[in-house]
mmCIF file of C-alpha atoms in Angstrom:
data_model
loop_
_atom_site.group_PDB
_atom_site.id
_atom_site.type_symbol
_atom_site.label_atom_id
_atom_site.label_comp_id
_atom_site.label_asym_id
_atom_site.label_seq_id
_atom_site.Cartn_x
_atom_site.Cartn_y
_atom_site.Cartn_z
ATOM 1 C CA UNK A 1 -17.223 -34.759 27.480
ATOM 2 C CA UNK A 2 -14.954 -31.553 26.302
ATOM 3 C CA UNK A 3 -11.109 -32.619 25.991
ATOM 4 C CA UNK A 4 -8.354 -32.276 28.699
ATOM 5 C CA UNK A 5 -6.911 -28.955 27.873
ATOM 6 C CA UNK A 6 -3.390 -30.248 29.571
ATOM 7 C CA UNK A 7 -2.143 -32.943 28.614
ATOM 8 C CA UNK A 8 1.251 -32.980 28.945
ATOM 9 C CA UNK A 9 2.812 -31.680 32.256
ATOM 10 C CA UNK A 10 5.324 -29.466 30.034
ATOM 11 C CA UNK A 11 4.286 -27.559 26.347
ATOM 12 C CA UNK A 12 5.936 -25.191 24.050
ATOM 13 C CA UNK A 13 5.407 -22.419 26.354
ATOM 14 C CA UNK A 14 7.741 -23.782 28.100
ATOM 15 C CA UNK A 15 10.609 -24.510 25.745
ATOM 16 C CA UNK A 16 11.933 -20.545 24.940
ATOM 17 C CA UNK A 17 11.894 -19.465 27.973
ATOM 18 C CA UNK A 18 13.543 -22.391 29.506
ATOM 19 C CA UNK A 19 16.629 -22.249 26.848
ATOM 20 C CA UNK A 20 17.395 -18.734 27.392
ATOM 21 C CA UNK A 21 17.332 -19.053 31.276
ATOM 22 C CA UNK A 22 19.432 -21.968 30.347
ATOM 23 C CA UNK A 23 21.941 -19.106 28.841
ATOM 24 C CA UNK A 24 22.247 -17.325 31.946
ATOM 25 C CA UNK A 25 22.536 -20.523 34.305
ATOM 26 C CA UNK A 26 19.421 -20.122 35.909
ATOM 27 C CA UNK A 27 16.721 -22.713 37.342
ATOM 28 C CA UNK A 28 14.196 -23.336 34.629
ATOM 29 C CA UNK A 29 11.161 -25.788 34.106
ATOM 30 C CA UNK A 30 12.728 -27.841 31.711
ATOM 31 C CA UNK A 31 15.566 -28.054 34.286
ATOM 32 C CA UNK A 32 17.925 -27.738 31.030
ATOM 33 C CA UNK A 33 21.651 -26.892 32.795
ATOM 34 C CA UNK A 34 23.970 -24.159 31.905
ATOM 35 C CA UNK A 35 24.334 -23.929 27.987
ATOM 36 C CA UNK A 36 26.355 -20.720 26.827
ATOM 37 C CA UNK A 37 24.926 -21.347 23.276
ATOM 38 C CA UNK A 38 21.484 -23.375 22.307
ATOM 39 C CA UNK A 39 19.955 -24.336 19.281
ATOM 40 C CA UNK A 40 15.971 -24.807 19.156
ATOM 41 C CA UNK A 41 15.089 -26.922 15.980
ATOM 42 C CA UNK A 42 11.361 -26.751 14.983
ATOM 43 C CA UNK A 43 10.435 -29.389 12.474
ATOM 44 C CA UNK A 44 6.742 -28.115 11.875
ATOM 45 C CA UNK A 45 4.110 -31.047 11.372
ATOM 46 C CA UNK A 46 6.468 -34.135 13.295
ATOM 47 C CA UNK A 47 4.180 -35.666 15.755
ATOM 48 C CA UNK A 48 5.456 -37.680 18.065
ATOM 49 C CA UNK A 49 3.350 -40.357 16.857
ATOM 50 C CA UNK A 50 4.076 -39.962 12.970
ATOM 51 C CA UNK A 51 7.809 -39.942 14.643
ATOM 52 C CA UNK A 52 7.291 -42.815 15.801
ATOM 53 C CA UNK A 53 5.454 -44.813 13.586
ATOM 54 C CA UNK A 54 8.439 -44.466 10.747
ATOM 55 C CA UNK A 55 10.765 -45.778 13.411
ATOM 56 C CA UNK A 56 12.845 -47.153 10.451
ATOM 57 C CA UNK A 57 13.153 -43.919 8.460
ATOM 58 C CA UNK A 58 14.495 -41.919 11.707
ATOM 59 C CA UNK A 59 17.183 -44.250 13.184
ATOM 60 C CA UNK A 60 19.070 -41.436 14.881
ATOM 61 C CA UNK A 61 15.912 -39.707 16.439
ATOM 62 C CA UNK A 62 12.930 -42.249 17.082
ATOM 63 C CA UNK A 63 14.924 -44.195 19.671
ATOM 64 C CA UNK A 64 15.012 -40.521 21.613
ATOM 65 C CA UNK A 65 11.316 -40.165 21.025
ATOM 66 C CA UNK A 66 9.997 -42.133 24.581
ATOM 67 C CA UNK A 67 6.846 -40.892 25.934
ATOM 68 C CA UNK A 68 9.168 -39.096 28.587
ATOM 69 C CA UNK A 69 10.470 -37.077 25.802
ATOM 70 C CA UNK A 70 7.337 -35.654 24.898
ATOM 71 C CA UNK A 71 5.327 -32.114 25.658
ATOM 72 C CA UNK A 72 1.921 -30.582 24.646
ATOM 73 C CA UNK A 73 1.002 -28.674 21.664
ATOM 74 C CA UNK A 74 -2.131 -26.594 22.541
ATOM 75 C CA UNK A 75 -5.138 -25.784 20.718
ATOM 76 C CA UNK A 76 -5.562 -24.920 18.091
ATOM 77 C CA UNK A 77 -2.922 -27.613 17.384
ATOM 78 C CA UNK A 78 -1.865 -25.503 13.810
ATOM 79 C CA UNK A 79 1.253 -23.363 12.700
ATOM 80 C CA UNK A 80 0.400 -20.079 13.295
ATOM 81 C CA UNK A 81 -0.963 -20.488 17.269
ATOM 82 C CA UNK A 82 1.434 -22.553 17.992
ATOM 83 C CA UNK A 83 4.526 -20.913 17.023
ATOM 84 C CA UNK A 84 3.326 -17.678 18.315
ATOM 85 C CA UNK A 85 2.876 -19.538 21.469
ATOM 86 C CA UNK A 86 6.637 -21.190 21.511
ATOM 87 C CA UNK A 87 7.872 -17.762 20.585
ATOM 88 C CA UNK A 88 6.207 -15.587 23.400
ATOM 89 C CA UNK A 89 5.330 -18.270 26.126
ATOM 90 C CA UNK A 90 1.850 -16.879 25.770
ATOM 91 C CA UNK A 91 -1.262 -19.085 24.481
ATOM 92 C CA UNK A 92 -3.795 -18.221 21.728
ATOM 93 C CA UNK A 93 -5.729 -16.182 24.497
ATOM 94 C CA UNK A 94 -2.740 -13.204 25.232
ATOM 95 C CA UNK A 95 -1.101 -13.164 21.670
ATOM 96 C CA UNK A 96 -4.283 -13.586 19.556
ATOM 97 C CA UNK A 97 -3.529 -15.724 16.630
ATOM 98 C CA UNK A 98 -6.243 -18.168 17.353
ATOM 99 C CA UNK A 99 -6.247 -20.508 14.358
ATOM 100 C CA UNK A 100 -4.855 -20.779 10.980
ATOM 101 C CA UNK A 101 -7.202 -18.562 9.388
ATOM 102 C CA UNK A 102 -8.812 -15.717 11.967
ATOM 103 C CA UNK A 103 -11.920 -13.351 11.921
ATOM 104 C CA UNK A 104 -10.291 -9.273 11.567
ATOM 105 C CA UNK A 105 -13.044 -8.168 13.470
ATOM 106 C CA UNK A 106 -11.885 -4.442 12.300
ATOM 107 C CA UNK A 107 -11.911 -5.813 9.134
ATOM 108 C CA UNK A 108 -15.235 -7.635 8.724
ATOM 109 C CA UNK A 109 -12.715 -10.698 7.068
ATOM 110 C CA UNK A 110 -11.288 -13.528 7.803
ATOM 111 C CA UNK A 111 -7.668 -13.471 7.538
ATOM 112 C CA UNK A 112 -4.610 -16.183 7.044
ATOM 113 C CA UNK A 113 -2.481 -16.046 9.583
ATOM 114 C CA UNK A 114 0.424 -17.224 7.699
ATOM 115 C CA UNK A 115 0.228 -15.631 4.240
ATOM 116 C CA UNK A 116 -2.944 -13.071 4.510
ATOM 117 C CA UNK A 117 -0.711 -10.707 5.844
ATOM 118 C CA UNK A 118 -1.133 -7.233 4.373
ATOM 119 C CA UNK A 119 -1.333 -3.086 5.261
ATOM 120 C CA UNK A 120 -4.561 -3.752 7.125
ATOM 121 C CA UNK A 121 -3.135 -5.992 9.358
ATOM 122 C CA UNK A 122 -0.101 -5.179 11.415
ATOM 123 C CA UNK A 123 2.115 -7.993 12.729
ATOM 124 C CA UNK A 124 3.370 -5.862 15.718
ATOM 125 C CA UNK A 125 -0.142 -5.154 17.257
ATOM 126 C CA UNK A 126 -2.217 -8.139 16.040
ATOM 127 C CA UNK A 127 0.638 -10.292 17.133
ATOM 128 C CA UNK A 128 -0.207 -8.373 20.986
ATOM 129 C CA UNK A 129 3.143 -9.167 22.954
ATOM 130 C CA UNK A 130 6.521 -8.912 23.093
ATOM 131 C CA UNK A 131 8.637 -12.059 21.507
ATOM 132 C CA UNK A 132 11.136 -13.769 24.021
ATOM 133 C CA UNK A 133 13.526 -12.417 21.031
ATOM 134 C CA UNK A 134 12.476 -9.159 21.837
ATOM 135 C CA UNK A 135 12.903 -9.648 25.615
ATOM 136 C CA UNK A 136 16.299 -11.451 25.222
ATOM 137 C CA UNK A 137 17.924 -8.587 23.164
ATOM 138 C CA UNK A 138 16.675 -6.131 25.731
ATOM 139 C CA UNK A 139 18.889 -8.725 28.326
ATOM 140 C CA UNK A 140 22.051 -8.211 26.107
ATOM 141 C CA UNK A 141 21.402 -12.700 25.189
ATOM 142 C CA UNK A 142 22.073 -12.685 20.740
ATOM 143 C CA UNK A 143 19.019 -14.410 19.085
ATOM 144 C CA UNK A 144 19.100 -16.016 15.494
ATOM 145 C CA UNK A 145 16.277 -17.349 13.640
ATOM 146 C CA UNK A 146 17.522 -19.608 10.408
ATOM 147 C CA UNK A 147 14.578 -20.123 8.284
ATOM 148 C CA UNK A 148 14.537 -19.960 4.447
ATOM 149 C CA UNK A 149 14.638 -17.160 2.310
ATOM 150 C CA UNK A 150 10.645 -17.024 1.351
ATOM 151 C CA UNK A 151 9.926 -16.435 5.085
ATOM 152 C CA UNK A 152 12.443 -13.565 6.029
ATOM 153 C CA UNK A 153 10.290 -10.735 5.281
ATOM 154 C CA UNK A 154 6.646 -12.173 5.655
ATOM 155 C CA UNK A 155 4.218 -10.444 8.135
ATOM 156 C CA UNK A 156 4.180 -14.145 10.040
ATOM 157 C CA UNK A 157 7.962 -13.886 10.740
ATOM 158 C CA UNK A 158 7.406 -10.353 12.082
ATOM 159 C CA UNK A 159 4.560 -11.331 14.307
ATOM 160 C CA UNK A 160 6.154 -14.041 15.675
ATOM 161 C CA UNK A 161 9.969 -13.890 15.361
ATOM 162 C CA UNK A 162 10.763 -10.222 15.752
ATOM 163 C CA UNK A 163 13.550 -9.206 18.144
ATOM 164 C CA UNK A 164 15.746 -12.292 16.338
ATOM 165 C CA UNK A 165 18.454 -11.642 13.842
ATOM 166 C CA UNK A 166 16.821 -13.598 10.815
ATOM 167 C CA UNK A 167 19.645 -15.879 8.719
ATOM 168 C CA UNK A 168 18.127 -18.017 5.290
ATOM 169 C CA UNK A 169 19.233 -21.527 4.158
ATOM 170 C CA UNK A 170 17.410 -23.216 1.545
ATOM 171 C CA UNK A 171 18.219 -26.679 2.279
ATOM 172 C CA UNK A 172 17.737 -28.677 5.877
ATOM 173 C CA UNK A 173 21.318 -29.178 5.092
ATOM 174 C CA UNK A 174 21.833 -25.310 4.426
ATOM 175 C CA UNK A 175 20.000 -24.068 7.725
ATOM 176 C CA UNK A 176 22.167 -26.659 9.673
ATOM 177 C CA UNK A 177 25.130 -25.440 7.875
ATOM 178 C CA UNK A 178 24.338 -21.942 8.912
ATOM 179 C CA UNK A 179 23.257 -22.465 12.813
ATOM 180 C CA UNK A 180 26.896 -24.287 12.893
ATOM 181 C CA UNK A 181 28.433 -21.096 11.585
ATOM 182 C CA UNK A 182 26.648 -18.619 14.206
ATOM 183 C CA UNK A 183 27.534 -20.888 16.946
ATOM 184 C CA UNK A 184 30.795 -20.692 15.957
ATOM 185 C CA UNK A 185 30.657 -16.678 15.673
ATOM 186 C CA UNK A 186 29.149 -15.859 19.510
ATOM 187 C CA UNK A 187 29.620 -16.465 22.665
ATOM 188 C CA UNK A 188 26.607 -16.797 23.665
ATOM 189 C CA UNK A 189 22.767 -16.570 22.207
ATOM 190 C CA UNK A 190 19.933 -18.649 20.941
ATOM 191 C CA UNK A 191 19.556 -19.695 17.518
ATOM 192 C CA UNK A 192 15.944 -21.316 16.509
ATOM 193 C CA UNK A 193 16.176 -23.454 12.955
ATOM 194 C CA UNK A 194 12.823 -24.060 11.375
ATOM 195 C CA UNK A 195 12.333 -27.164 9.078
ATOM 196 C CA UNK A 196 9.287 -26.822 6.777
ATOM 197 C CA UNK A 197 9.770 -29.619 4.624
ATOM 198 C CA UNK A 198 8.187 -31.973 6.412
ATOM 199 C CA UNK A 199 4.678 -30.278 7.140
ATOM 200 C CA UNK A 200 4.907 -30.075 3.324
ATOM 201 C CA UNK A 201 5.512 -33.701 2.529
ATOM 202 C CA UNK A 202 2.604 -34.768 4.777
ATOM 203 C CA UNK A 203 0.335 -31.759 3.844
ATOM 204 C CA UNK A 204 0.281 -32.729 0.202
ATOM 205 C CA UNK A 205 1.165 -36.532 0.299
ATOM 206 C CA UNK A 206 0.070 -37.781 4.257
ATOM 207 C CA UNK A 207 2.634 -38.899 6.473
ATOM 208 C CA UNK A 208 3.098 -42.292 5.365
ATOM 209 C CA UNK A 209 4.040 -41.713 2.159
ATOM 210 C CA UNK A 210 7.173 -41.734 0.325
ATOM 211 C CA UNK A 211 7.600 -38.053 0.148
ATOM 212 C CA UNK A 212 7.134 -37.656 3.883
ATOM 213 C CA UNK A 213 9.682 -40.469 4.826
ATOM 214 C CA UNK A 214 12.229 -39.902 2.311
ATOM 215 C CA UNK A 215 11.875 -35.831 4.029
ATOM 216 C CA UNK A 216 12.280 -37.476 7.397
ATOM 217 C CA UNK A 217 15.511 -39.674 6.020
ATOM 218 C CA UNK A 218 17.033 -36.507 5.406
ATOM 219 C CA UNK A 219 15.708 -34.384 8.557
ATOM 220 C CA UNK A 220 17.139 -37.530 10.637
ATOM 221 C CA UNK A 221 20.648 -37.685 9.085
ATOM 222 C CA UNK A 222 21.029 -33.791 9.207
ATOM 223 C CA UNK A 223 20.572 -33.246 13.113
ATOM 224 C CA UNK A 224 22.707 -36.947 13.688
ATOM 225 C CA UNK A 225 25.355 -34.597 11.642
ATOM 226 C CA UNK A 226 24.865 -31.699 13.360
ATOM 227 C CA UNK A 227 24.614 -32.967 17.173
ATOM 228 C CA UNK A 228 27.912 -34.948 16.469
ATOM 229 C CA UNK A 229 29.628 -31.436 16.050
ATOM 230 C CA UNK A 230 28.192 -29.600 19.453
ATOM 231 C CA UNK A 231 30.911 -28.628 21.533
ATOM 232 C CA UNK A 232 31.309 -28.000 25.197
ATOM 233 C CA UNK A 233 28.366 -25.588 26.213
ATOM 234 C CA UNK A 234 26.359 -26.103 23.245
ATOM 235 C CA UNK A 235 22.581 -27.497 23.681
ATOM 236 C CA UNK A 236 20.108 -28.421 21.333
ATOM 237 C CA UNK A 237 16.599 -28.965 21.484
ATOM 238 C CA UNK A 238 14.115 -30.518 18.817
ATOM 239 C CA UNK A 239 10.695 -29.634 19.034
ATOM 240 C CA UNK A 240 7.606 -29.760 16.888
ATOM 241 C CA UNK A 241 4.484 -27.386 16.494
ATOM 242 C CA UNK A 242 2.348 -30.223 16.336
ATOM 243 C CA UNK A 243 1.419 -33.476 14.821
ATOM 244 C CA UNK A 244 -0.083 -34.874 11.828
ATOM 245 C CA UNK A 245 -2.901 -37.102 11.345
ATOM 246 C CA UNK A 246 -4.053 -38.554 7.684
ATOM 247 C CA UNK A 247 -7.641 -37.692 5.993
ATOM 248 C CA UNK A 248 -8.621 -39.275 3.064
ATOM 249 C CA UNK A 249 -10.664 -37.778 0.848
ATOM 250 C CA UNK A 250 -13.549 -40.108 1.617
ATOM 251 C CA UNK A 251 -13.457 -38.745 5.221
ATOM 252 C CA UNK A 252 -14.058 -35.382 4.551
ATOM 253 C CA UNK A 253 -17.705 -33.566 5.734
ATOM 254 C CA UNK A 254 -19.184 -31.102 3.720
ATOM 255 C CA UNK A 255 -21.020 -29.496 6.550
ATOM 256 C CA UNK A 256 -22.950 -26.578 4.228
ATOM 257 C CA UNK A 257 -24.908 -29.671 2.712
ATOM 258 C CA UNK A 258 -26.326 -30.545 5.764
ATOM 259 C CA UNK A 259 -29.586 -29.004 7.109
ATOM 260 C CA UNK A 260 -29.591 -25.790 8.965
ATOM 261 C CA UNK A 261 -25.941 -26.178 9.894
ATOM 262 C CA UNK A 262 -24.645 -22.818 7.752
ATOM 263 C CA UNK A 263 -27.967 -20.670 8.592
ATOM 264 C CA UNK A 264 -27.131 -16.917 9.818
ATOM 265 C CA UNK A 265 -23.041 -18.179 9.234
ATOM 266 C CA UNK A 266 -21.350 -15.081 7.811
ATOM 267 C CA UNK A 267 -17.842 -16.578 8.176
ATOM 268 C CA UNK A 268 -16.281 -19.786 8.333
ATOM 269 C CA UNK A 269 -12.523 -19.677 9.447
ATOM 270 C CA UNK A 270 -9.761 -21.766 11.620
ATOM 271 C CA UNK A 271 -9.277 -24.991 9.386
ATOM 272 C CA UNK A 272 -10.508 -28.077 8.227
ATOM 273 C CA UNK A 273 -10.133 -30.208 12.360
ATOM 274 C CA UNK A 274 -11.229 -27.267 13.722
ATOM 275 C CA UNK A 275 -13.576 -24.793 12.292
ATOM 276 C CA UNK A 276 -14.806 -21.278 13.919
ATOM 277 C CA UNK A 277 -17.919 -19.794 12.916
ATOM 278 C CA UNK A 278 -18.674 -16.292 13.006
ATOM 279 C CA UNK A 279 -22.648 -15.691 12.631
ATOM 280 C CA UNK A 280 -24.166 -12.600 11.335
ATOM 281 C CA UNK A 281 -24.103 -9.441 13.923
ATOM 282 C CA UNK A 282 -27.861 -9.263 14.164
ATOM 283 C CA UNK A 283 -28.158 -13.334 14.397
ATOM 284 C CA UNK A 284 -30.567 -13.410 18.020
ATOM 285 C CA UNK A 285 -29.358 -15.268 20.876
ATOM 286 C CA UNK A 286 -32.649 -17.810 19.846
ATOM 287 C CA UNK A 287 -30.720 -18.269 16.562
ATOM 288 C CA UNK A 288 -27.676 -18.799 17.461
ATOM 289 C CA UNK A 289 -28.425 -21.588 19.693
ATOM 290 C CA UNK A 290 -30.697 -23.344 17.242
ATOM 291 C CA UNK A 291 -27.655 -23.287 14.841
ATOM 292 C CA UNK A 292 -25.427 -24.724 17.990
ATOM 293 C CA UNK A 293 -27.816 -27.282 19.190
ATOM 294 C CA UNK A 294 -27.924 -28.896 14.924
ATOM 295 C CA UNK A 295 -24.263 -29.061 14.992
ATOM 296 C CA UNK A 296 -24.381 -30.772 17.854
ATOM 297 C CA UNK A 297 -26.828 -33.243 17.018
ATOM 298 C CA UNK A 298 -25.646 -33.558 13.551
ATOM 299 C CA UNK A 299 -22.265 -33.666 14.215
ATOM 300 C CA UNK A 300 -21.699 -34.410 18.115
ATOM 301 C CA UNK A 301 -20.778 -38.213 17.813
ATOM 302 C CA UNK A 302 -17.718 -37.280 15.509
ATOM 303 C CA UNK A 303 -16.820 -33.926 16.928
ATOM 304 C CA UNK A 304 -16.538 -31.279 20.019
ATOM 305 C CA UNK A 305 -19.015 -28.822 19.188
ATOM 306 C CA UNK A 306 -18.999 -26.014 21.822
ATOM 307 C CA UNK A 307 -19.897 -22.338 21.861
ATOM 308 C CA UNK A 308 -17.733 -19.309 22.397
ATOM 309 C CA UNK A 309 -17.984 -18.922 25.813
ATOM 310 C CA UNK A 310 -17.829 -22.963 26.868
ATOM 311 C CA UNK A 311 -15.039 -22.836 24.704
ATOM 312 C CA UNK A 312 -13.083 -19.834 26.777
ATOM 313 C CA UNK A 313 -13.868 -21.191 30.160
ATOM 314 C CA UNK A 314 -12.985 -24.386 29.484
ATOM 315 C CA UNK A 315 -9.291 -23.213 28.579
ATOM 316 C CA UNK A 316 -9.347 -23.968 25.223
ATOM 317 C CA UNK A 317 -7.300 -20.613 24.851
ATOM 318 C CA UNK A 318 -5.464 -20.800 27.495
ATOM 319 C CA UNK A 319 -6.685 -19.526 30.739
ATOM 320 C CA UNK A 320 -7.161 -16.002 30.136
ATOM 321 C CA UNK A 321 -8.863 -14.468 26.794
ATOM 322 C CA UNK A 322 -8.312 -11.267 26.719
ATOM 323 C CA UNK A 323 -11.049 -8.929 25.747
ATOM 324 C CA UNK A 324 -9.474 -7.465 22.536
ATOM 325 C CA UNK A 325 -9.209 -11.325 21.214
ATOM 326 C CA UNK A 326 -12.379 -12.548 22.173
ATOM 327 C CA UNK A 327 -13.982 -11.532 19.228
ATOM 328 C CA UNK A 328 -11.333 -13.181 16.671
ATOM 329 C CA UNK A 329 -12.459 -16.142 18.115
ATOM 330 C CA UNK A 330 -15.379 -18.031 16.619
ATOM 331 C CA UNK A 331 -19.242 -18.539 17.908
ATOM 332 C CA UNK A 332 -18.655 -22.087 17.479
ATOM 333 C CA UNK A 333 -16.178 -24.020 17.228
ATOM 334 C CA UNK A 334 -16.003 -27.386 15.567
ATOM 335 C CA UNK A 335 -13.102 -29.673 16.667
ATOM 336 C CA UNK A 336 -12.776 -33.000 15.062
ATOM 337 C CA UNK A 337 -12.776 -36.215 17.356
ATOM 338 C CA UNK A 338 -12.574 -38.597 14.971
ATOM 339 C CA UNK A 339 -10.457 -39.118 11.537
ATOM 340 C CA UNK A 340 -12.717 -36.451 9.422
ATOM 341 C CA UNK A 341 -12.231 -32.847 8.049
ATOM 342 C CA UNK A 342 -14.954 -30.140 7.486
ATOM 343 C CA UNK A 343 -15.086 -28.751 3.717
ATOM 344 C CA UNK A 344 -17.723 -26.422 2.775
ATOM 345 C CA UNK A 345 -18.681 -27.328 -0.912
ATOM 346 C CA UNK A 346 -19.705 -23.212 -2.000
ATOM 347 C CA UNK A 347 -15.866 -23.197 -1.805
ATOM 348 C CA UNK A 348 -14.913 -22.982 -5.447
ATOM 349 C CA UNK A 349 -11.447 -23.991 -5.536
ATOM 350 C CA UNK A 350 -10.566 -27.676 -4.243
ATOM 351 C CA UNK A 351 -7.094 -27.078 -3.561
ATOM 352 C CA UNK A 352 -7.582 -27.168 0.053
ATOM 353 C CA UNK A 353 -9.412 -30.626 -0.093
ATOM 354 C CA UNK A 354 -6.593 -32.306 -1.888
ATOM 355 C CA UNK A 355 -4.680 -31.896 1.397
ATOM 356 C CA UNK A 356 -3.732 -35.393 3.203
ATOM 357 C CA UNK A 357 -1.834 -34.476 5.856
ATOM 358 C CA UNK A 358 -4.338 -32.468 8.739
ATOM 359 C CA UNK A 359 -4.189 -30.727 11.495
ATOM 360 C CA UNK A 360 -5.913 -28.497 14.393
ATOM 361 C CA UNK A 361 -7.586 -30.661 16.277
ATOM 362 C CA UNK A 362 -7.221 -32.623 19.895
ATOM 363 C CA UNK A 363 -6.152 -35.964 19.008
ATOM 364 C CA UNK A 364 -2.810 -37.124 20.713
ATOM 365 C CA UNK A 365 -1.799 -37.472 17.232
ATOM 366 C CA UNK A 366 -1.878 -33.723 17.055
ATOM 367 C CA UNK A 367 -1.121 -32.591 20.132
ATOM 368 C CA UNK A 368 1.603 -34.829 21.399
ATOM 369 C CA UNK A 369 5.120 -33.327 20.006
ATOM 370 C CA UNK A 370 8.624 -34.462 20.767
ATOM 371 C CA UNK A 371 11.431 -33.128 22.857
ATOM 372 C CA UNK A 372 14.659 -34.146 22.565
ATOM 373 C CA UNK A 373 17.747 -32.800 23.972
ATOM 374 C CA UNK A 374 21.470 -33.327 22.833
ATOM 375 C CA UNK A 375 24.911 -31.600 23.500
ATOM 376 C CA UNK A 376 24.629 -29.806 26.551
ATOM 377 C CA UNK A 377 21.574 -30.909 27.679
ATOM 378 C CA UNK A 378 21.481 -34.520 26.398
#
């Protein structure tokens, strides 16, 4: 049985769009009321599950985190989808960043969506829509995005946060320090804070270690500090991309060593939960679903193996795919059920493997994010 592809009644779609109607006082589906000035904080990788499972470390935010307070995070559950997705209020399907690492089909590559960024690809067409950013400025609402400094010129940020007036911080602290001083300089707007350093703890450390609660302490005593200072007509939203769930190393597949499951494979892309594999141009139909039916049988009790196609009309994209991002999309997809990742051993380098923290996937773990509102719209 494929996975529900909603599972929340509210996602990140929802959450732009909603704050800047919010700005003008107008009915949205977050039914946030009137804010003249919002802040969207994006702590990348905080699950509500990891959020709530270090209960102790997060004394200001886990008693917010209630099932209630929770929306969706779609497929692929990973960075680069799923901010493009908060960002436009489009899925994978309409803005075309369908995983962490993508098939150029112009190309004949496979390209990371968060740092393979170069003069072959450009973030304003790739990237196929316009930004809420974009569409706010053309409304006369101010948009901010605080980030730090690394990120301000990066094709990613261009793709994803054009239209938005970009500010740097290099602390949590910093960031805060600056979306307190733009509030305090308009009149109205929306300012969206990104937090990295926790998808960075639990990436290289796992999300129940020291590094990833002692990030968490200070993530928890920065927005206490900061929501304590919201005036009248100033909301704030926290939000996450998606969740994280831990992989040891013993856990990990290394699918080219299994019979016939890399045969006709030109490219592998997407990421460890959730691979996408591109076969050869002149792989026949007969060979491609030989190669579908051994993943399936090899790996079927562990994973969602589907096809292209099954994979499009089932939603996994959203509901539409449109045709230019069809291709970027792989012949089969390999979502992880269980607590595994896929590794192909040809891979030279092991720095990927030494990862903890994982991603991509369907598990509530990654899927379910957090909501919380404060200020205006507590």
């Amino acid at each position: 049985m494929l996975p529900a592809t909603k599972t929340h009644r509210f996602s990140l779609a929802d959450v732009v769009p909603s704050s800047l109607k919010s700005v003008v006082g107008a009915a949205n589906r977050l039914t946030l009321p009137p804010a003249d000035k919002v802040v969207l904080v994006l702590a990348d990788g905080l699950g509500a599950t990891a959020l709530r499972a270090a209960a102790g470390h997060a004394r200001f935010l886990a008693p917010l985190s209630t099932p209630a307070a929770a929306i969706g995070s779609r497929f692929p559950t990973t960075t680069a989808s799923a901010l493009a997705t908060l960002t436009t209020g489009e899925p994978p399907g309409i803005h075309g960043l369908v995983g962490y690492s993508v098939l150029d089909p112009a190309g004949d590559r496979v390209v990371n969506q968060l740092s393979g960024w170069d003069d072959r690809l450009d973030p304003a067409t790739w990237q196929r829509v316009p930004t809420l950013f974009e569409r706010a400025g053309a409304e006369g609402i101010p948009t901010f995005a605080v980030g730090t400094e690394r990120y301000r010129d990066s094709g990613f940020t261009a793709a994803v946060l054009r239209g938005a007036q970009y500010r740097a911080g290099a602390t949590i602290v910093d960031r805060f320090a600056e979306a307190r001083r733009i509030l305090d300089e308009i009149d109205r707007g929306l300012i969206y804070l990104y937090v990295p350093e926790l998808d960075q703890a639990g990436h290289a450390h796992g999300s129940r270690s020291a590094a990833w609660t002692t990030a968490l302490e200070s993530f928890d005593a920065a927005v206490a500090a900061f929501a304590a200072e919201l005036g009248a007509g100033e909301g704030m939203l926290l939000t996450a991309d998606h969740g994280v769930l831990d992989v040891p190393e013993t856990s990990h597949v290394l699918f080219d060593t299994a019979p016939g499951l890399v045969d006709g494979i030109r490219f592998v892309a997407g990421e460890p939960r959730a691979l996408q594999l591109h076969f050869e141009p002149d792989a026949s139909p007969e060979h491609r679903a030989r190669v579908l039916d051994r993943w399936r049988e090899t790996e079927g009790d562990r994973s969602w193996v589907v096809g292209r196609d099954e994979a499009i009309e089932s939603g996994w994209f959203g509901p539409v795919v449109d045709d230019e991002v069809v291709p970027r999309i792989g012949d089969i997809i390999v979502a992880a059920r269980k607590g595994i990742a896929y590794y192909d051993s040809r891979v030279l380098s092991r720095s990927g493997r030494s990862m903890v923290g994982q991603h991509g996937s369907w598990s509530p773990e990654e899927t379910t994010v957090p909501l919380l509102r404060f200020g205006a719209f507590a």
